[in-house]
mmCIF file of C-alpha atoms and ligand atoms in Angstrom:
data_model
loop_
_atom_site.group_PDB
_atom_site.id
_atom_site.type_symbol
_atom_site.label_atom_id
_atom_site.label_comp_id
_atom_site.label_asym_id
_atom_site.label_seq_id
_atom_site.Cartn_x
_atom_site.Cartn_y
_atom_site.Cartn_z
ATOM 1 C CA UNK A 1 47.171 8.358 8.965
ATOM 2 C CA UNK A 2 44.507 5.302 8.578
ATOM 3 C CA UNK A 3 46.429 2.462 6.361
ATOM 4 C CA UNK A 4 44.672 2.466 3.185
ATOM 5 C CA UNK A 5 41.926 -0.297 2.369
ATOM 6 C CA UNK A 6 43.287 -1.037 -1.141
ATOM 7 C CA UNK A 7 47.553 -0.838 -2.009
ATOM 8 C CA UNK A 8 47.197 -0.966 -5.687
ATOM 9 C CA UNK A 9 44.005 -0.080 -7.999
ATOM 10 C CA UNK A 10 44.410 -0.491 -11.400
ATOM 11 C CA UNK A 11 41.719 1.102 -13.460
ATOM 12 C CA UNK A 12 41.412 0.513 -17.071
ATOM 13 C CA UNK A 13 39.095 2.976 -18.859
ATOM 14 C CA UNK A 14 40.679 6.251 -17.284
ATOM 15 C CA UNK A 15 37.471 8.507 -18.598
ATOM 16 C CA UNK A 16 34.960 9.907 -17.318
ATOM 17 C CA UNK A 17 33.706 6.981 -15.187
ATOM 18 C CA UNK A 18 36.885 5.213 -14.462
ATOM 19 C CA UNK A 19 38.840 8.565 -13.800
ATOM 20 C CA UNK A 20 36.217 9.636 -11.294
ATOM 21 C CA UNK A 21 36.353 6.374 -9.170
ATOM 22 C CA UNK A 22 40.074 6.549 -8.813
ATOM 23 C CA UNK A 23 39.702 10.371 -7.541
ATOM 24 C CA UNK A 24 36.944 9.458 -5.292
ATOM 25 C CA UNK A 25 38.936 6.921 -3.542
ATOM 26 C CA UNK A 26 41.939 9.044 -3.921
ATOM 27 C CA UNK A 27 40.027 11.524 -2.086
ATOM 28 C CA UNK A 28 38.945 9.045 0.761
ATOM 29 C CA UNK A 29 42.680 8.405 1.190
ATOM 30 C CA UNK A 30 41.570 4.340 0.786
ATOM 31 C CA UNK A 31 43.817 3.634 -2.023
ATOM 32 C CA UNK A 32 47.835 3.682 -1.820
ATOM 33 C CA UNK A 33 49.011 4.169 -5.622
ATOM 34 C CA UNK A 34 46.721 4.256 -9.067
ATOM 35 C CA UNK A 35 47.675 2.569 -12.192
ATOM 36 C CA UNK A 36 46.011 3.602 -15.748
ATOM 37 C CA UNK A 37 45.547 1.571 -18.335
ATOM 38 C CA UNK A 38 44.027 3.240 -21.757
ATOM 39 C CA UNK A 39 43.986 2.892 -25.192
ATOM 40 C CA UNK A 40 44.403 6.533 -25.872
ATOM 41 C CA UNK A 41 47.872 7.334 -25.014
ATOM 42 C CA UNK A 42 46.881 11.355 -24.892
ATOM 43 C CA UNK A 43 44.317 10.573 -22.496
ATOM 44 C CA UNK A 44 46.389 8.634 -20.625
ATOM 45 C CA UNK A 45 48.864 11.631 -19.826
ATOM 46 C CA UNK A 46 46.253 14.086 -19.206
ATOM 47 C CA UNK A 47 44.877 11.756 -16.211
ATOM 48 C CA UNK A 48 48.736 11.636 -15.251
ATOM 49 C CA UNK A 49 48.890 15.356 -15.268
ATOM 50 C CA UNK A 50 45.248 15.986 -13.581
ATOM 51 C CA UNK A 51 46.737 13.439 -10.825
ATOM 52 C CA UNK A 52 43.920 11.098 -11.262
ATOM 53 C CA UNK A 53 46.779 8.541 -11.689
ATOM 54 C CA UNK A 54 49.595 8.241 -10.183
ATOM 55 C CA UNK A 55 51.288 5.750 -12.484
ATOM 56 C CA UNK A 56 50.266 5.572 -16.558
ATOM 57 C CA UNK A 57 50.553 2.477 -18.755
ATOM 58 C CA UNK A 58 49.951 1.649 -22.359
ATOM 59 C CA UNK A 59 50.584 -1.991 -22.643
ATOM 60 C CA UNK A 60 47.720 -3.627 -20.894
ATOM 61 C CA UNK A 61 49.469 -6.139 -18.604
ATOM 62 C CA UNK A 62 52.074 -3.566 -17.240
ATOM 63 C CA UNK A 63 51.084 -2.675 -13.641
ATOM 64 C CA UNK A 64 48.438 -5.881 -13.899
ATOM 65 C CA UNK A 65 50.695 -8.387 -11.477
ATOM 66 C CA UNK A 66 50.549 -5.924 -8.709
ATOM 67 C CA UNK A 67 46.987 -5.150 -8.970
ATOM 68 C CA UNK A 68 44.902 -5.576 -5.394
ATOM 69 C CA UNK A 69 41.697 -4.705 -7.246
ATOM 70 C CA UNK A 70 41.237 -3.830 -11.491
ATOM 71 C CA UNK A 71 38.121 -1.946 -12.027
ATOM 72 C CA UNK A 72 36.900 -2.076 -15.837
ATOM 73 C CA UNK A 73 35.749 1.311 -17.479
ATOM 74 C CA UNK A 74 36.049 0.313 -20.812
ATOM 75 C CA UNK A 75 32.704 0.154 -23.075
ATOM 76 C CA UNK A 76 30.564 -2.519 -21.524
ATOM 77 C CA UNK A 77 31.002 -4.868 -25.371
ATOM 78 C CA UNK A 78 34.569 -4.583 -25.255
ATOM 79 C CA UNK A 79 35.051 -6.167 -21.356
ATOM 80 C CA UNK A 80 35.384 -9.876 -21.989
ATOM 81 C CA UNK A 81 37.759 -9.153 -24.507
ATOM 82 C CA UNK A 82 39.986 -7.131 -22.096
ATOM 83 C CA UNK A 83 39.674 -9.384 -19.269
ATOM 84 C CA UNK A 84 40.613 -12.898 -21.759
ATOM 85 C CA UNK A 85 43.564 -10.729 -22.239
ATOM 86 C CA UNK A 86 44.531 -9.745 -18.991
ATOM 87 C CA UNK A 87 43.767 -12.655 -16.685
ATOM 88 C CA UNK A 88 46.895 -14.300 -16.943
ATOM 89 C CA UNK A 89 48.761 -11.453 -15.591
ATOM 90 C CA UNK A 90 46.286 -11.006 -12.479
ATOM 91 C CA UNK A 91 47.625 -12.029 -9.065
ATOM 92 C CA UNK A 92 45.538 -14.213 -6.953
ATOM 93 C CA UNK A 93 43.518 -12.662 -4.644
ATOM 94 C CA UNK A 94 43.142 -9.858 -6.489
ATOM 95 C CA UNK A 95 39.446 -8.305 -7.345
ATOM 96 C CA UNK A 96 37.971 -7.322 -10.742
ATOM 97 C CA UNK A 97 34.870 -5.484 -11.150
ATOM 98 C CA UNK A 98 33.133 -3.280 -13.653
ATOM 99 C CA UNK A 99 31.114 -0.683 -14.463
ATOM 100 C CA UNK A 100 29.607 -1.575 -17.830
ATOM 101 C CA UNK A 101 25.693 -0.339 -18.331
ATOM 102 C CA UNK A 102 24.368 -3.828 -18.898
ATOM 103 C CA UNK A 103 24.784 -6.506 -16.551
ATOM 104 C CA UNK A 104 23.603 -10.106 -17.593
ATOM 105 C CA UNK A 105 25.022 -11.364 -20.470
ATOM 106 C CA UNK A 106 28.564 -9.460 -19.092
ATOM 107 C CA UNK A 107 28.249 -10.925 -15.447
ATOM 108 C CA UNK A 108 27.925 -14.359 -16.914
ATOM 109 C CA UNK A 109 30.812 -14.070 -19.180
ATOM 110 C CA UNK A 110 32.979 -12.554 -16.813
ATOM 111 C CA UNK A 111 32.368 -14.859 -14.021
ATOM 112 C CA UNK A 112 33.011 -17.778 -16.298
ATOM 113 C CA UNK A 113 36.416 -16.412 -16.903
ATOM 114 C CA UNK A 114 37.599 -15.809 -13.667
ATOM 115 C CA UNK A 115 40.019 -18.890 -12.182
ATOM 116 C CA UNK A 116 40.170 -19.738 -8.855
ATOM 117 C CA UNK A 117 41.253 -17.264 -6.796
ATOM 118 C CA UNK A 118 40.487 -14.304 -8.631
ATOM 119 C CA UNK A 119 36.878 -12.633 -8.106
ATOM 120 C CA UNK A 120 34.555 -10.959 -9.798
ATOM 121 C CA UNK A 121 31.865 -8.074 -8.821
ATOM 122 C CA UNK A 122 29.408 -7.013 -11.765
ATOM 123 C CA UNK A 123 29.093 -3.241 -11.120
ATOM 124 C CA UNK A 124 26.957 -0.193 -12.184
ATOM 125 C CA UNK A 125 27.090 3.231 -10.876
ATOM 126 C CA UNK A 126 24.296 5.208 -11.555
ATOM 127 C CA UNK A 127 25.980 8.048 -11.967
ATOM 128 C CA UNK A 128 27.404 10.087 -15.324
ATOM 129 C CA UNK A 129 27.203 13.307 -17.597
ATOM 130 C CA UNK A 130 27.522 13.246 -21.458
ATOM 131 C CA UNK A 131 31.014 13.885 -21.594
ATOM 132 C CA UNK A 132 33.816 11.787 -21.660
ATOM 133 C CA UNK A 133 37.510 10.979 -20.844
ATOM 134 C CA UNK A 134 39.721 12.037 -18.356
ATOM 135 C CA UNK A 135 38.773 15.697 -18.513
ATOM 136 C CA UNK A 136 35.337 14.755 -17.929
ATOM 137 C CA UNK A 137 36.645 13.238 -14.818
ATOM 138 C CA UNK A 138 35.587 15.062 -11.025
ATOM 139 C CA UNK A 139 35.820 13.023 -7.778
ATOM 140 C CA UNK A 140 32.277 13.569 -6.449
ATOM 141 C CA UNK A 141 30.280 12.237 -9.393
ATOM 142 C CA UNK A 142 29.266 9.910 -7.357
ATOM 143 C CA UNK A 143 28.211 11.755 -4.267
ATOM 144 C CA UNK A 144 24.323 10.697 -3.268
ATOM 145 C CA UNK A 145 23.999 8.304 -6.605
ATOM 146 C CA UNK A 146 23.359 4.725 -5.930
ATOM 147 C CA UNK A 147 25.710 2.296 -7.173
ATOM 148 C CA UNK A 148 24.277 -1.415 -8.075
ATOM 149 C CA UNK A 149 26.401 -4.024 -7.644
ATOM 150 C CA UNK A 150 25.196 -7.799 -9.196
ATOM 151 C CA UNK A 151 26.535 -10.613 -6.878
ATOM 152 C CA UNK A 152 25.371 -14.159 -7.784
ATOM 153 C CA UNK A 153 25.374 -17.042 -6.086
ATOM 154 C CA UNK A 154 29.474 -17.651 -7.002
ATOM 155 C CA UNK A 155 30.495 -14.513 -5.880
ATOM 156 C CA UNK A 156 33.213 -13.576 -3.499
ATOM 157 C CA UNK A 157 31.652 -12.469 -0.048
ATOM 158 C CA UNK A 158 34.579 -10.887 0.851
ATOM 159 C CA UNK A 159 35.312 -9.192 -2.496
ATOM 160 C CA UNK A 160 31.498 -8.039 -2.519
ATOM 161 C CA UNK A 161 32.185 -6.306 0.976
ATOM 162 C CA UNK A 162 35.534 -4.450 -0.271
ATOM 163 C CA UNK A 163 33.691 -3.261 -3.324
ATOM 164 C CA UNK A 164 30.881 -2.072 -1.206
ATOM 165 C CA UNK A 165 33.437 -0.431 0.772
ATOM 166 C CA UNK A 166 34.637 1.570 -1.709
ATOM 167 C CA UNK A 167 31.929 2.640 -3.650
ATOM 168 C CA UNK A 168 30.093 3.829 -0.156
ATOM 169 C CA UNK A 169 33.157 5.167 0.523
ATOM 170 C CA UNK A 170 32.939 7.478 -3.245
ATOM 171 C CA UNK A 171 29.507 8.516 -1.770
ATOM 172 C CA UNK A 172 27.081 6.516 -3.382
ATOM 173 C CA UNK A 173 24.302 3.962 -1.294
ATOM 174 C CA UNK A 174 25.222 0.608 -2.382
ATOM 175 C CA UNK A 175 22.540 -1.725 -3.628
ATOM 176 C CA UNK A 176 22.726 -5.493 -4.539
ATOM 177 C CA UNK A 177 20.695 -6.759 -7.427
ATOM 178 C CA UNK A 178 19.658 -9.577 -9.690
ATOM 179 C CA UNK A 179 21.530 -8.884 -12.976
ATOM 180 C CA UNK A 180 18.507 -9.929 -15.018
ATOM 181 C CA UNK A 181 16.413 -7.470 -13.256
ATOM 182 C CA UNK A 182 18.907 -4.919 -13.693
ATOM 183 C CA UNK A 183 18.942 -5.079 -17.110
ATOM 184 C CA UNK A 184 15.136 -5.113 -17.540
ATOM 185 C CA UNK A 185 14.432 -1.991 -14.817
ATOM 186 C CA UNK A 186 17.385 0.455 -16.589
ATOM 187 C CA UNK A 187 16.304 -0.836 -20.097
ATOM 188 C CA UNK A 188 12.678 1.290 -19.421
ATOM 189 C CA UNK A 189 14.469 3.871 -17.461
ATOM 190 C CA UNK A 190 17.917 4.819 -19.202
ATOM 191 C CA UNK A 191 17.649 2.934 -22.064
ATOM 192 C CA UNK A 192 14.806 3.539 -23.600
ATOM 193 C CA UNK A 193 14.455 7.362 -23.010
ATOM 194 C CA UNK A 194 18.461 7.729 -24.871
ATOM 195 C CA UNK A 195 17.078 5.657 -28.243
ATOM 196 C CA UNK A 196 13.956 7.925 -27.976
ATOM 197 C CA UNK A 197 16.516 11.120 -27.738
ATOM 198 C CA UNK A 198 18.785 9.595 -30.717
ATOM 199 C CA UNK A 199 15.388 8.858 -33.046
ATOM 200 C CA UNK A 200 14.177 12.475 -32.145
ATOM 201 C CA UNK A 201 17.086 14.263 -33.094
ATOM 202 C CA UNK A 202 17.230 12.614 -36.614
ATOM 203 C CA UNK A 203 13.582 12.487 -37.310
ATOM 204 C CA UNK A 204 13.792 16.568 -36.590
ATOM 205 C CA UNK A 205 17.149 16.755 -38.388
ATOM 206 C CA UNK A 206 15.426 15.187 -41.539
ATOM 207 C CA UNK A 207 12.379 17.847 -41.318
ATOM 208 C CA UNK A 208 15.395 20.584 -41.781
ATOM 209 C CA UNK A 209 15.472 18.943 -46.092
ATOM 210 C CA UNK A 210 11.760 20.783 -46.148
ATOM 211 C CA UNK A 211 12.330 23.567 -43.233
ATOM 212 C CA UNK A 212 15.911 25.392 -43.453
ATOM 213 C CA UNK A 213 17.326 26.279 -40.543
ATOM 214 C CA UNK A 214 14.826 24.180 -38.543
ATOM 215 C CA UNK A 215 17.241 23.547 -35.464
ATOM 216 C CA UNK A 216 17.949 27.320 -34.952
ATOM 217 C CA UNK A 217 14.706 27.844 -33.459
ATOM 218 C CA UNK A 218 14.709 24.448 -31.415
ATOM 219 C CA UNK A 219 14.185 25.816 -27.551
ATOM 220 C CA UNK A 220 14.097 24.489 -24.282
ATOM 221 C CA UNK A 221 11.471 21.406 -25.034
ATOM 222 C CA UNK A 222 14.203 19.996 -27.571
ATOM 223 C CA UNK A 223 17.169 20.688 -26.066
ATOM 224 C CA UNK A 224 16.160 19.614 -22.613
ATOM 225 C CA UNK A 225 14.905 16.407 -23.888
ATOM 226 C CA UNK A 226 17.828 15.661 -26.842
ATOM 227 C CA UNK A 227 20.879 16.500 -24.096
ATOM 228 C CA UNK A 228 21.591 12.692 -23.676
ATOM 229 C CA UNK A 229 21.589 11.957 -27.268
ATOM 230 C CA UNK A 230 25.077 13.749 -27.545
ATOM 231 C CA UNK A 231 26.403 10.984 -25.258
ATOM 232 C CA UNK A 232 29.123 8.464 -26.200
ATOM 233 C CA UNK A 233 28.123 6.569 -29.340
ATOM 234 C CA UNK A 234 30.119 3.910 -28.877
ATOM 235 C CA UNK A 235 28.535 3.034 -25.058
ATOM 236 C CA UNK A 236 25.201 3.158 -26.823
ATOM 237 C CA UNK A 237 26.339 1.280 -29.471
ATOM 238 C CA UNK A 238 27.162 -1.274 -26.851
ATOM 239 C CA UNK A 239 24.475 -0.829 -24.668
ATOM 240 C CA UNK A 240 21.880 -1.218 -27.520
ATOM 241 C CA UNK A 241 23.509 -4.434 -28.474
ATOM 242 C CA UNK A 242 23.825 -6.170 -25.272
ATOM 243 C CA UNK A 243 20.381 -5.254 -23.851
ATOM 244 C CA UNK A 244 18.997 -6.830 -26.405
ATOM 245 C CA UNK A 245 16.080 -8.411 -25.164
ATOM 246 C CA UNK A 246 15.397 -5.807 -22.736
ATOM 247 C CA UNK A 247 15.390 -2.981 -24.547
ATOM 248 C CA UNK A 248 13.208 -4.740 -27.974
ATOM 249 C CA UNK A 249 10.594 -5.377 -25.399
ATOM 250 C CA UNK A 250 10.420 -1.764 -24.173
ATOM 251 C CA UNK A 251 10.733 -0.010 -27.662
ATOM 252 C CA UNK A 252 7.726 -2.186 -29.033
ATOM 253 C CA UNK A 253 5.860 -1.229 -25.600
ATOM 254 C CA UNK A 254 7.242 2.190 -26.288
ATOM 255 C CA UNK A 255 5.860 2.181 -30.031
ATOM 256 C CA UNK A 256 2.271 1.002 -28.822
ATOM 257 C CA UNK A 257 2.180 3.863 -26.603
ATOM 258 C CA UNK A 258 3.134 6.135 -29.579
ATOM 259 C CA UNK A 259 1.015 4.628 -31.969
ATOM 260 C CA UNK A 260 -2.431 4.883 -30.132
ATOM 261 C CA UNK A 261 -1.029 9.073 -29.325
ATOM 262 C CA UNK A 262 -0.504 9.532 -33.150
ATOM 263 C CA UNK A 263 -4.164 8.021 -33.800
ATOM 264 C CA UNK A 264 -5.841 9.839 -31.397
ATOM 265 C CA UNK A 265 -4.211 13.252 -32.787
ATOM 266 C CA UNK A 266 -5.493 12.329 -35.888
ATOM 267 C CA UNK A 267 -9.361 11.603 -34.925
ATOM 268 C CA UNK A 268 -9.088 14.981 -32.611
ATOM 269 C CA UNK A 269 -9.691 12.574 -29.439
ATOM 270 C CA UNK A 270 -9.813 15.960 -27.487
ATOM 271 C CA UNK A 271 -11.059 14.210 -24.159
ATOM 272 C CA UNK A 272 -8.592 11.145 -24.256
ATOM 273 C CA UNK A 273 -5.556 13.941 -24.713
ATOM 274 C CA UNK A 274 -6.296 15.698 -22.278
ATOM 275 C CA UNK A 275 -6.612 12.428 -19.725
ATOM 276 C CA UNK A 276 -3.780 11.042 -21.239
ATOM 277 C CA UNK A 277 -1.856 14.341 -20.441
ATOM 278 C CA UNK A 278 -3.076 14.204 -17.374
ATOM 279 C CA UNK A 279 -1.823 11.130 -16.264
ATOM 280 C CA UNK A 280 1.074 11.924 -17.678
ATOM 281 C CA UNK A 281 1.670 14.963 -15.814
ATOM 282 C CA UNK A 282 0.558 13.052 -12.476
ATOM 283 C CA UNK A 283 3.235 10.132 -12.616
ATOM 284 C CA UNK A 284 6.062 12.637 -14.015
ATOM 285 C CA UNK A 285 5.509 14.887 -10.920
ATOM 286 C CA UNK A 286 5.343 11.762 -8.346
ATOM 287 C CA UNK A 287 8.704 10.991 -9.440
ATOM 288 C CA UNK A 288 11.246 12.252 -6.269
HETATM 289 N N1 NAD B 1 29.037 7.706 -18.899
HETATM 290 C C1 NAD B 1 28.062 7.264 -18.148
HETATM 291 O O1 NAD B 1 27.072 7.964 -17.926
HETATM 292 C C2 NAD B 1 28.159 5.872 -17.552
HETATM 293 C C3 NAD B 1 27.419 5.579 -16.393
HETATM 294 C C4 NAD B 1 27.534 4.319 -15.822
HETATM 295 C C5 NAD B 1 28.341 3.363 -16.418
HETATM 296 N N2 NAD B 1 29.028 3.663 -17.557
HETATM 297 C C6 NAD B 1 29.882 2.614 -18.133
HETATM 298 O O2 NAD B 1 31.224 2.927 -17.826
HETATM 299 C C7 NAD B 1 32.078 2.507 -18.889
HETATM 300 C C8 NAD B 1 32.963 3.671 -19.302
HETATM 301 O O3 NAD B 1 32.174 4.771 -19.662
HETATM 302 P P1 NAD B 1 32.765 6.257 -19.656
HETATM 303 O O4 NAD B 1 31.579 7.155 -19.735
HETATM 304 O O5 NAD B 1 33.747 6.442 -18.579
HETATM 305 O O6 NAD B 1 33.519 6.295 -21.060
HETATM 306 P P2 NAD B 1 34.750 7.237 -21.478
HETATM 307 O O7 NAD B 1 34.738 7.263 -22.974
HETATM 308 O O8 NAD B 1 34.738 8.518 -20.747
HETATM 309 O O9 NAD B 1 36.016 6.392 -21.004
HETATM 310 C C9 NAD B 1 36.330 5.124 -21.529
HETATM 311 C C10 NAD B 1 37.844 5.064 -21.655
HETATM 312 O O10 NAD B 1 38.202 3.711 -22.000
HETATM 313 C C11 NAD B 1 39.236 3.738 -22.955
HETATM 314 N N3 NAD B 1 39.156 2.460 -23.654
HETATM 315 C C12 NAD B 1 38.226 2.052 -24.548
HETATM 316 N N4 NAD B 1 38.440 0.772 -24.896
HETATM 317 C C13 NAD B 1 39.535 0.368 -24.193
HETATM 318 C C14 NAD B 1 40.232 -0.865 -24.107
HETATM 319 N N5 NAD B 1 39.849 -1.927 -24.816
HETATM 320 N N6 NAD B 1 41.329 -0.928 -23.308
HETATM 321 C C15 NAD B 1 41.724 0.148 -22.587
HETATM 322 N N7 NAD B 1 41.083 1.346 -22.622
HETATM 323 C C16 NAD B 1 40.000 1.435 -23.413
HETATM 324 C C17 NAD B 1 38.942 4.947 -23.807
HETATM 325 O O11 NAD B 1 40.112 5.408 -24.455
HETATM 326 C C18 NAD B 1 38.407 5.950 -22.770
HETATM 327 O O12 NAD B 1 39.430 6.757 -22.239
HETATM 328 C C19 NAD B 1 31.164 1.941 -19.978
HETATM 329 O O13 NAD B 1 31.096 0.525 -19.865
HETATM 330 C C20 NAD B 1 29.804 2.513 -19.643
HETATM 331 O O14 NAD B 1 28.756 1.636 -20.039
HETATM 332 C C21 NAD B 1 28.976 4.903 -18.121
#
């Protein structure tokens, strides 16, 4: 049997997204013994029992001072926190990375906490459903997804190779990016379309005070497009609050868009509807 690349992972977060990475690697036979860390005892023993862990703990430095590499599933606001917390218990050598949605403002932070000797890797894996926890958990959610991984110009090259390794190894392409960009290009693509799911579902919800019953007849159109506004509030809590910037930009760029729509419904701009349908239709079905 192949030694493994990695003796001891500790993840903290053992839900969906941390739960899945330590059954990916499990399955790739690359790690040698899990450790979970959680705040939710019950969930805690369910990853125990599912095997996504080998080992469970509920005091957050247990398990720390043998930790080769600590990867961070916890919501993205809560991470410096943690890792303030934790730091003094880390060994050197040892590698902590992430998988919070957002990526500047947390990159900066965390790298500014890390002492010598201990690295840092900003993650993001592309990959996720709307449930959470350790239930949620499978081992090839990330099978064919792309993982982005933020170095900077202080970052481990070693440490960046390892956690290339292993998320290649969990089946997604690997891709290095500027954190800045990051948060800019997922702000119009992820970000946006959830607030525009969360603002739909209450602006129809607040129709049902004139129409009862108003969501028993909502079909396909409104479920299809509202599924990702029964995601975790409290990531999109975070998420909203940490992509600031990003995300203001694109929901005033988003509200111009909406604004000249709603006017030209209201002058019966037949022609520019159709066009702007049109185009619509054209750069939806170029997507891959
Ligand atoms: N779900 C997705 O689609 C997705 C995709 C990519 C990245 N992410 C990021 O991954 C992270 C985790 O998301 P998830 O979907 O796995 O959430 P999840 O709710 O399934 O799991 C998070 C786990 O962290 C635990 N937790 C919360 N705060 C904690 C703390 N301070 N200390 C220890 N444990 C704590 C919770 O009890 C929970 O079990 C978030 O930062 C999110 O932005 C999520």
């Amino acid at each position: 049997m192949k030694k493994p690349l990695i003796n001891t992972v500790v993840i903290i977060g053992v839900g969906l997204i941390g739960g899945s990475f330590a059954l990916a690697l499990k399955k790739a036979a690359l790690v040698e013994r899990v450790i979970g860390i959680d705040l939710d005892s019950k969930n805690l023993e369910l990853a125990l029992k599912l095997g996504i862990i080998d080992e469970a703990s509920n005091s957050l430095v247990a398990g720390l001072n043998q930790a080769n590499l600590v990867f961070i599933a916890v919501p993205a606001c809560s991470i410096p926190d943690l890792i303030k917390r934790i730091i003094s218990h880390i060994p050197l050598g040892c590698i902590i990375t992430d998988a919070g949605s957002v990526k500047s403002e947390l990159v900066n932070v965390c790298e500014s906490l890390m002492p010598p000797g201990i690295h840092f890797v900003g993650g993001h894996p592309i990959a996720g459903t709307e449930h959470s926890g350790a239930a949620a958990a499978f081992a090839t959610l990330y099978h064919n997804r792309r993982c982005i991984l933020t170095p900077t110009a202080t970052t481990d090259q070693d440490a960046l190779n390892i956690v290339t390794a292993l998320w290649q190894a969990a089946g997604s392409s690997v891709e290095y990016m500027d954190s800045l960009a990051h948060d800019r290009i997922f702000a119009a693509v992820s970000h946006l379309p959830h607030m525009v799911a969360f603002a739909l579902v209450h602006a129809v919800d607040r129709s049902a005070e004139e129409e009862e019953n108003i969501m028993a007849f909502s079909a396909g159109g409104f479920r299809d497009f509202t599924r990702i506004a029964s995601s975790d509030p409290l990531m999109w809590r975070d998420i909203a609050l940490m992509n600031r910037e990003a995300l203001l930009d694109m929901l005033d760029r988003y509200s111009m868009e909406f604004n000249n729509l709603r006017d030209r419904i209201a002058s019966s701009d037949s022609d520019w509807l159709e066009d702007f349908f049109k185009t619509s239709k054209r750069l939806r079905d170029g997507i891959s």
